[in-house]
XYZ file of C-alpha atoms in Angstrom:
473
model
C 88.704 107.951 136.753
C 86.893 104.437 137.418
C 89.050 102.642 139.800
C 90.932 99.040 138.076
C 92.158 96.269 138.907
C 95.672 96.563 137.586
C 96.671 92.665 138.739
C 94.138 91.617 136.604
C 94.253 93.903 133.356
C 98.339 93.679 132.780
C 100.045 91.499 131.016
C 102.016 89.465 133.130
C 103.489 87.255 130.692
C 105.495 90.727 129.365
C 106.618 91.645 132.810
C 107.739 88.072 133.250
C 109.975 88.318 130.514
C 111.221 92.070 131.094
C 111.749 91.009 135.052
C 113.713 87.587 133.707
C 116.324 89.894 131.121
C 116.733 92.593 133.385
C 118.282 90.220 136.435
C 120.071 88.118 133.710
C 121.510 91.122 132.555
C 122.835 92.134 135.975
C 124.103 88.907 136.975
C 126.110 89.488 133.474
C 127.039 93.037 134.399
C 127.971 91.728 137.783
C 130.586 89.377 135.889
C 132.147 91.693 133.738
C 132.887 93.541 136.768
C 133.991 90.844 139.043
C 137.340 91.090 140.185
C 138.584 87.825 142.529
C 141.045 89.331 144.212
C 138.705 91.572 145.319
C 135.003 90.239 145.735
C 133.332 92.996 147.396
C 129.819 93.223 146.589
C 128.749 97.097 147.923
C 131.057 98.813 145.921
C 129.548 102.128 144.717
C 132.279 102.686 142.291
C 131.519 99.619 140.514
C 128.939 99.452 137.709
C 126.782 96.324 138.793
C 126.015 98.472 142.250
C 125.154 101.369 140.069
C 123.344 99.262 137.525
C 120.987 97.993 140.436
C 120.270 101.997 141.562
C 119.132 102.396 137.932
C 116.970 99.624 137.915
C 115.302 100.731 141.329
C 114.772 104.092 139.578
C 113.359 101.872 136.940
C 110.630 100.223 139.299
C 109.960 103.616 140.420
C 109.328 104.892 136.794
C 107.041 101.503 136.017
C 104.566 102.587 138.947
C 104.205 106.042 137.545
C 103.196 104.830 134.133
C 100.697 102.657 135.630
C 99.269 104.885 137.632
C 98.511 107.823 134.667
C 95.977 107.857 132.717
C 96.907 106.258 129.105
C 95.258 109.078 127.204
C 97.876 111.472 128.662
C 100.410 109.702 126.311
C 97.899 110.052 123.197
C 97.181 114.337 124.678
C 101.105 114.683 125.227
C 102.719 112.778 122.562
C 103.579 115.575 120.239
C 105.230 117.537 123.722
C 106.883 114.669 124.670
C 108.528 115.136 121.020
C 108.823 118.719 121.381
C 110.972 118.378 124.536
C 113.468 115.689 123.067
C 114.326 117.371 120.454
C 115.062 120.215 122.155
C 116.969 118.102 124.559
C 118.820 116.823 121.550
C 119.635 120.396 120.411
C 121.104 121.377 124.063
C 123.152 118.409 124.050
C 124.489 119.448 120.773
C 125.654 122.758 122.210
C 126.619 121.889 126.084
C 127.054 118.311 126.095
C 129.494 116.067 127.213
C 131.586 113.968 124.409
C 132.758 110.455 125.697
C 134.016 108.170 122.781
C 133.823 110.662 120.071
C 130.052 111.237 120.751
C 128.712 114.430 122.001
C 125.794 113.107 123.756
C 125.687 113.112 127.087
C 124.466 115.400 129.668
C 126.446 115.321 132.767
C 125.897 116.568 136.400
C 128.096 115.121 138.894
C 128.533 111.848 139.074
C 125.227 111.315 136.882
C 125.644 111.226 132.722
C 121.868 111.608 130.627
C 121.610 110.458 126.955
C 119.159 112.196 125.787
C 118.874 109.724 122.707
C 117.573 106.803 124.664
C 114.457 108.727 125.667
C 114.247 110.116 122.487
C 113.195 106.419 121.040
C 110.089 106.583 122.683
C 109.322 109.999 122.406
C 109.300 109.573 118.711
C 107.659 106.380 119.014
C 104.766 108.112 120.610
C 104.497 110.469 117.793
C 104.481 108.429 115.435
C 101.908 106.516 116.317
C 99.967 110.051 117.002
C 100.303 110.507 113.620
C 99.634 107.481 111.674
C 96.296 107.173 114.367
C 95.257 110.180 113.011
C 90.996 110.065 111.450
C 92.160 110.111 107.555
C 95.565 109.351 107.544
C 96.971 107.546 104.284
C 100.460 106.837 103.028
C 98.816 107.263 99.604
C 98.493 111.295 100.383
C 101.990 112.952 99.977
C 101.360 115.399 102.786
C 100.944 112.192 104.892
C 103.817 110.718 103.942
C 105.924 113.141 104.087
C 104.990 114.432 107.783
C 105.558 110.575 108.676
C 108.756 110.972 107.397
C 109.604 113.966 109.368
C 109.076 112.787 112.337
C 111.902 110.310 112.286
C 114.138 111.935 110.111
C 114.328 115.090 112.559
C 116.105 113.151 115.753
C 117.804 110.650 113.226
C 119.886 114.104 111.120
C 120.348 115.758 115.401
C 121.557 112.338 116.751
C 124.403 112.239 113.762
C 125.404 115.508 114.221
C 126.065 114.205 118.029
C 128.363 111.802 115.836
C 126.312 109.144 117.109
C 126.060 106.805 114.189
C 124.241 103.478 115.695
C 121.861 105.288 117.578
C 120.646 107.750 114.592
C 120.109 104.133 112.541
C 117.521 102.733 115.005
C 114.982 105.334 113.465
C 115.509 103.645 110.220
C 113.177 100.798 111.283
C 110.560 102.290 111.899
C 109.604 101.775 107.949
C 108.831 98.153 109.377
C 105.652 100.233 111.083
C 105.013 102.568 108.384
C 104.546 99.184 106.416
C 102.497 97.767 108.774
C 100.187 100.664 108.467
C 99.678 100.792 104.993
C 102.948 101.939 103.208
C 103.316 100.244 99.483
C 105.948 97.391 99.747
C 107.559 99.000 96.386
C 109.274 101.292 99.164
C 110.210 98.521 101.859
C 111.470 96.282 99.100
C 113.632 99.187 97.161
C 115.062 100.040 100.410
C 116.334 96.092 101.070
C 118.018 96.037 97.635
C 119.271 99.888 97.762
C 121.200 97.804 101.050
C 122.195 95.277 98.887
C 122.772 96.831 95.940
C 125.423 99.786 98.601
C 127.047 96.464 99.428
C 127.890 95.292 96.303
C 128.869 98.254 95.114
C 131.960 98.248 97.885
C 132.808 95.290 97.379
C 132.454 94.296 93.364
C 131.707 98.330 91.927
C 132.834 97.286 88.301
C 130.736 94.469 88.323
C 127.475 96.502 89.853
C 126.440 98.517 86.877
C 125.752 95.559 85.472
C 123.829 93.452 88.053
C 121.770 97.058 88.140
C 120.239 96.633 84.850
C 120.030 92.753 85.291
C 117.766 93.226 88.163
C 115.890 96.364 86.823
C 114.753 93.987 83.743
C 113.437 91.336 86.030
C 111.668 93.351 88.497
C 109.787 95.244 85.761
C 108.608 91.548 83.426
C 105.489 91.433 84.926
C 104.111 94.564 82.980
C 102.687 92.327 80.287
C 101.884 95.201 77.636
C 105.503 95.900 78.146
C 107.394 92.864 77.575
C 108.507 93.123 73.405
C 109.778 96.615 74.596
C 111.632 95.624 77.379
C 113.292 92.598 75.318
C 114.431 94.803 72.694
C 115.600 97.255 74.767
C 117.714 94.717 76.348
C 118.683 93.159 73.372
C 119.707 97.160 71.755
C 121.546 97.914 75.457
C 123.575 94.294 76.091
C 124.769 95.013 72.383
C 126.295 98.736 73.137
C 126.780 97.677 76.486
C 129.534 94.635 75.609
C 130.843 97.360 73.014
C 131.406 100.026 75.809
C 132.846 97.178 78.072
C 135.373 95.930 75.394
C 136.245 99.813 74.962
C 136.829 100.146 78.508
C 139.323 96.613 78.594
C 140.940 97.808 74.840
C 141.933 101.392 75.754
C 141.942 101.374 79.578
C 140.903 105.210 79.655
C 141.545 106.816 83.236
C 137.674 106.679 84.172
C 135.548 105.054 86.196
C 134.052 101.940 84.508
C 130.547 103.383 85.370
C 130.924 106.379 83.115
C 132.151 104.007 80.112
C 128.877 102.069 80.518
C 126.829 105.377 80.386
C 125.868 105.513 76.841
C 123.919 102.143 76.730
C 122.084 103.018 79.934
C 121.151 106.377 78.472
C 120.100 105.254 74.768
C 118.706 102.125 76.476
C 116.363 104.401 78.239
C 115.655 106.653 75.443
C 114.312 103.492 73.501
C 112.015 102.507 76.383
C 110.757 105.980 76.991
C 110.205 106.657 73.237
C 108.586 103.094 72.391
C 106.128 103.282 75.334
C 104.974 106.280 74.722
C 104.516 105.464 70.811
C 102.755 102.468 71.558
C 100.732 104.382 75.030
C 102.228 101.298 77.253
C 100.684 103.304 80.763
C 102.902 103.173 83.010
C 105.429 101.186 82.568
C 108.654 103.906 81.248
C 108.333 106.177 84.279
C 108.268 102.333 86.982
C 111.127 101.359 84.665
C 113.053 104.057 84.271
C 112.828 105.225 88.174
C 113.922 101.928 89.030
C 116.764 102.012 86.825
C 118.604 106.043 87.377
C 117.886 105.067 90.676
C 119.815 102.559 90.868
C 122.395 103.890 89.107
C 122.506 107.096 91.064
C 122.782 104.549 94.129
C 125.883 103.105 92.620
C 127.731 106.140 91.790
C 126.895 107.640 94.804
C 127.760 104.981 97.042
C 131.394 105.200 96.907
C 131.578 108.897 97.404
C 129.140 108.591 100.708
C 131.260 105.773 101.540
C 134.760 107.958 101.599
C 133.504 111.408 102.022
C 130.793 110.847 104.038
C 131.307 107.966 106.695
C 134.475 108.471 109.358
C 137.666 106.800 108.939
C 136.829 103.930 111.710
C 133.209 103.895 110.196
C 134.823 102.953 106.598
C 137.548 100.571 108.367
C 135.016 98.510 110.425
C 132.573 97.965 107.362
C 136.387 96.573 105.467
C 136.642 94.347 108.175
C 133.117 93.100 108.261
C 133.258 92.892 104.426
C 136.589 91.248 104.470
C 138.004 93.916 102.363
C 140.467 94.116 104.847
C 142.108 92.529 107.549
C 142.794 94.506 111.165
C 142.947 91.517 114.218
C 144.905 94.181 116.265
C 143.437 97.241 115.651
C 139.530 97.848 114.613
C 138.903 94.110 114.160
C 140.350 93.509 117.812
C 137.179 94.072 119.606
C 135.119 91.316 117.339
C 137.451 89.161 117.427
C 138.425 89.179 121.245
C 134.583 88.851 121.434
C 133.697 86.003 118.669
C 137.364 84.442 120.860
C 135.519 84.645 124.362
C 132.165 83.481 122.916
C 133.532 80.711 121.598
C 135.881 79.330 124.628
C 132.450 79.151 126.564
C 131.500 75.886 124.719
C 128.203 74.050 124.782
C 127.768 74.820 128.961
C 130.192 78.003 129.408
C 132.980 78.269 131.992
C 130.686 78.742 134.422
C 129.414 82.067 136.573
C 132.486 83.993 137.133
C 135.105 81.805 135.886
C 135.244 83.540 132.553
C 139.196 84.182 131.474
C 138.556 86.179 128.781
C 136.226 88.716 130.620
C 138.444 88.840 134.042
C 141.415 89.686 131.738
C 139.908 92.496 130.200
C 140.371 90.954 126.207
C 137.068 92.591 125.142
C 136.638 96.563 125.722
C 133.220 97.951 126.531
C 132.372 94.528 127.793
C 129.780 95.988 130.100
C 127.776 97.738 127.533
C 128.112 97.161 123.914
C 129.652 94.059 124.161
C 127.790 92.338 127.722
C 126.471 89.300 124.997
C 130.923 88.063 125.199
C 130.062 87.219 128.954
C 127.180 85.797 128.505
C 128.873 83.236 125.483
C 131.947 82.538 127.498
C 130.116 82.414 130.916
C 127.012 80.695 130.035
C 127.934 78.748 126.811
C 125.812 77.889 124.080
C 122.650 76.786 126.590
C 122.944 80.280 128.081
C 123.415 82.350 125.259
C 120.634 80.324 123.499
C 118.484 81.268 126.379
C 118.853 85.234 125.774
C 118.119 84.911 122.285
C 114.629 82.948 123.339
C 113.720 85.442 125.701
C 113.900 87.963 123.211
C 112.128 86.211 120.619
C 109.509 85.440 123.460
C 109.356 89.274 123.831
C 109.240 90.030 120.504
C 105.849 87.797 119.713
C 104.866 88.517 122.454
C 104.671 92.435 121.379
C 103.475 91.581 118.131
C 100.790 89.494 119.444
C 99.407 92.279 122.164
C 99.838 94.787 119.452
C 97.562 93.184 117.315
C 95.255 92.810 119.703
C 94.793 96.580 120.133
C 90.922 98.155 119.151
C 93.103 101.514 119.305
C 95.362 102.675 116.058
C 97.391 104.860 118.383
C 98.224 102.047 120.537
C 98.539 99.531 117.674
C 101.325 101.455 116.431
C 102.786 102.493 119.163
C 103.071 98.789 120.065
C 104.963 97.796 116.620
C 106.987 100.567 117.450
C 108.236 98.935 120.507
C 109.143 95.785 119.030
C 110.777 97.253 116.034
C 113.037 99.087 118.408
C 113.708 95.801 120.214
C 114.152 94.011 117.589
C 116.734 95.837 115.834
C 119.059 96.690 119.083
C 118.507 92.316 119.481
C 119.679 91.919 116.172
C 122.588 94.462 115.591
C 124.263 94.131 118.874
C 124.345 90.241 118.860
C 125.388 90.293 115.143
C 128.041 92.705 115.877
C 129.633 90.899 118.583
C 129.757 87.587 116.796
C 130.821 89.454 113.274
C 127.964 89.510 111.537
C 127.140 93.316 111.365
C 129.198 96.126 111.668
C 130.399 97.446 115.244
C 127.784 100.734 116.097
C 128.105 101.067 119.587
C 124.276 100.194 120.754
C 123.336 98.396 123.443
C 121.485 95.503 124.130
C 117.822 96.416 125.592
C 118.043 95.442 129.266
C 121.731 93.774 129.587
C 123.755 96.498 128.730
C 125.185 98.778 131.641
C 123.833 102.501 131.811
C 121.018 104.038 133.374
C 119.707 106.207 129.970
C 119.774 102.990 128.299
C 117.771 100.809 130.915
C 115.488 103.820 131.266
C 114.771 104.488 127.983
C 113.878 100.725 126.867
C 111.858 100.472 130.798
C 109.848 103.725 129.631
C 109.659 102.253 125.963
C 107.897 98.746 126.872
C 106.013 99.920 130.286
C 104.033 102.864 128.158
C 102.845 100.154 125.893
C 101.859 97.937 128.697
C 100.048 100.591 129.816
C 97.910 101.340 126.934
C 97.591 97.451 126.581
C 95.530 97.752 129.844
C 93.158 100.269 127.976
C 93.302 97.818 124.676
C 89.348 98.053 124.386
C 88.965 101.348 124.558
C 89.351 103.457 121.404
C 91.826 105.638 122.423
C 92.790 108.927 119.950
């Protein structure tokens, strides 16, 4: 292998910004840890000495990518795969279960997740797959293999009962867009989330807004337009007849099921005028937009109670406001959106937090680490950490682009989608603007799996960034 001159070829910028969030995050770990009565800094029991063990693993980890070749990640991507999921089965079978999850391996004093390596495992065969000479979304095969791939460690990681982490797979449709997947799919998927949300907190009102929307998402089929107005015109008439049925007679049934007969003959008139008149098209868009919308809706509250767990269901109340819990599940958000606040414009300053040296916020360490950083470091501070990620994040998106390889192009989106969706939910969550999942936040957050994984994630990029002008399959 022709020797290089790695100084020269990496991109320093990235390791700047990776070397900047991992010490910020210690110093934070650090302070959730720091106990004044006690300021010993060598403790081996506490988590910031352990943190700092984990990140010289890390450096040790960072050398070895650098060092390999970057078409062993292209050869070995689909064994890399191979071996997490199995690692995902085992952990299934003879894992550990800490808060409710079974997913941790543990020997000794040491405790694996096998899900954080997992992320880039996947990553990596993703982009093997999407690189791959002929590959199209448009092909079903395609598609659906694409599919697999994520949907595989998403269904094992839930089964561990591990809820947040099994969601972080669901951005990687942010890729398969990227790649060439029709928006139809991307932008069905935002209002399905919408639509899920409505439904819990408005569901006799939803059935409605369904058809509303269906109508104005499907106008721009011009051949179709004298259809679709009398079809709206035939279904708002049986619709406000099923409605006033419903209010008159108050059967014992769900309001849905009343307003089934003016979806149904409201279809039948589409499907039977568009045929008639040979309108291509434009009954089976329709008409797949519409059942599946309404499948959405009746589903949703049957996923929502027989599906989710009882503290999965009561923290989505909370964050909808369909219920109130300060004390019990709401405690943790608001403890944390309390401590966040207190910090001010300039914070308390570096270990004078109250709120984290009293212990108000559980998991402050790990899911919640952004609290000490709010209370600690104030506005400034916690304005900085959200610049350095959006620093990373370009920054990502920028080298990715850059790429003459598909493989690494992808795997590169990859990496930021991953990024940008632990940024996004674990800030949101701890100032109440998403529900609480339990995932990290890349490179603050104690644990070793979770430093490792994200280190292994972004350095495996970097590396193939070196290699950007070579055409590597």
């Amino acid at each position: 292998m022709p020797s290089r001159n790695y100084n020269k070829s990496i991109d320093w910028i990235t390791v700047g910004l990776y070397s900047l969030l991992v010490l910020f995050g210690w110093l934070n770990i650090y302070a959730a840890n720091f106990n004044p009565e006690n300021p010993v800094f060598f403790d081996t029991n506490k988590e910031y000495f352990k943190q700092l063990v984990w990140i010289g693993f890390s450096l040790v980890f960072v050398g070895m990518i650098i060092i390999t070749d970057s078409k062993f990640y292209v050869e070995f991507s689909y064994i890399f795969y191979g071996i997490t999921i199995l690692l995902l089965i085992v952990v299934l079978l003879f894992g550990k279960e800490i808060n409710g999850a079974k997913s941790w391996f543990e020997i000794g004093p040491i405790r694996f997740q096998p899900a954080e390596l997992s992320k880039m495992a996947t990553n990596l065969a993703v982009a093997r797959a999407l690189s791959r000479y002929g590959f199209s979304f448009k092909k079903f095969s395609d598609l659906l293999k694409a599919g697999a791939i994520i949907l595989f460690p998403m269904l094992l990681i839930l089964l561990q009962n591990d809820t947040g982490s099994a969601l972080v797979y669901t951005v990687f449709i942010i890729v398969f867009y990227r790649e060439g997947l029709t928006g139809y799919i991307l932008t069905f998927g935002i209002i399905a989330a919408i639509v899920t949300t409505l439904t819990l907190m408005i569901p006799n009102a939803t059935i409605i807004g369904l058809i509303v929307v269906g109508v104005l998402i499907i106008l721009y089929f011009k051949g179709a337009r004298t259809v679709l107005y009398k079809a709206t015109i035939a279904g708002a008439i049986i619709l406000g007849l099923s409605y006033a049925t419903y209010v008159y007679l108050k059967p014992d049934i769900q309001l849905e099921y009343v307003l089934m007969p003016a979806v149904i003959i409201t279809s039948v008139y589409i499907l039977y005028t568009t045929i008639a008149k040979r309108i291509n098209k434009f009954a089976p868009t329709y008409l797949l937009i519409l059942w599946s919308a309404i499948i959405l809706v009746l589903s949703a509250d049957y996923f929502f109670e027989n599906v989710l767990q009882l503290h999965h269901r009561n923290r989505i109340e909370v964050l909808l406001g369909l219920k109130e819990d300060p004390t019990g599940v709401g405690w943790n958000v608001n403890q944390s959106k309390i401590a966040i606040g207190s910090g001010g414009i300039g914070g308390k300053g570096y270990l004078q937090g109250t709120q984290t040296k009293f212990n108000f916020v559980p998991e402050q360490s790990t899911d919640f680490i952004y609290c000490t950083v709010g209370e600690e470091w104030g506005f400034i501070g916690s304005t900085a950490v959200v610049l350095l990620f959006l620093a990373l994040l370009l920054r990502l998106l920028f080298l990715a682009e850059k790429q003459h390889s598909a493989f690494s192009r992808v795997y590169g989106y990859g990496v930021a989608a991953i990024f940008f969706f632990h940024f996004a939910i674990n800030i949101g969550m701890t100032i109440g603007l998403a529900p609480v999942i339990g995932i990290p936040l890349p490179f603050f957050s104690y644990g070793g799996s979770s430093l490792w994984g994200f280190t292994l994630l972004l350095f495996v990029f970097l590396k193939l960034d070196i290699n950007r002008n070579e055409l590597i399959r």
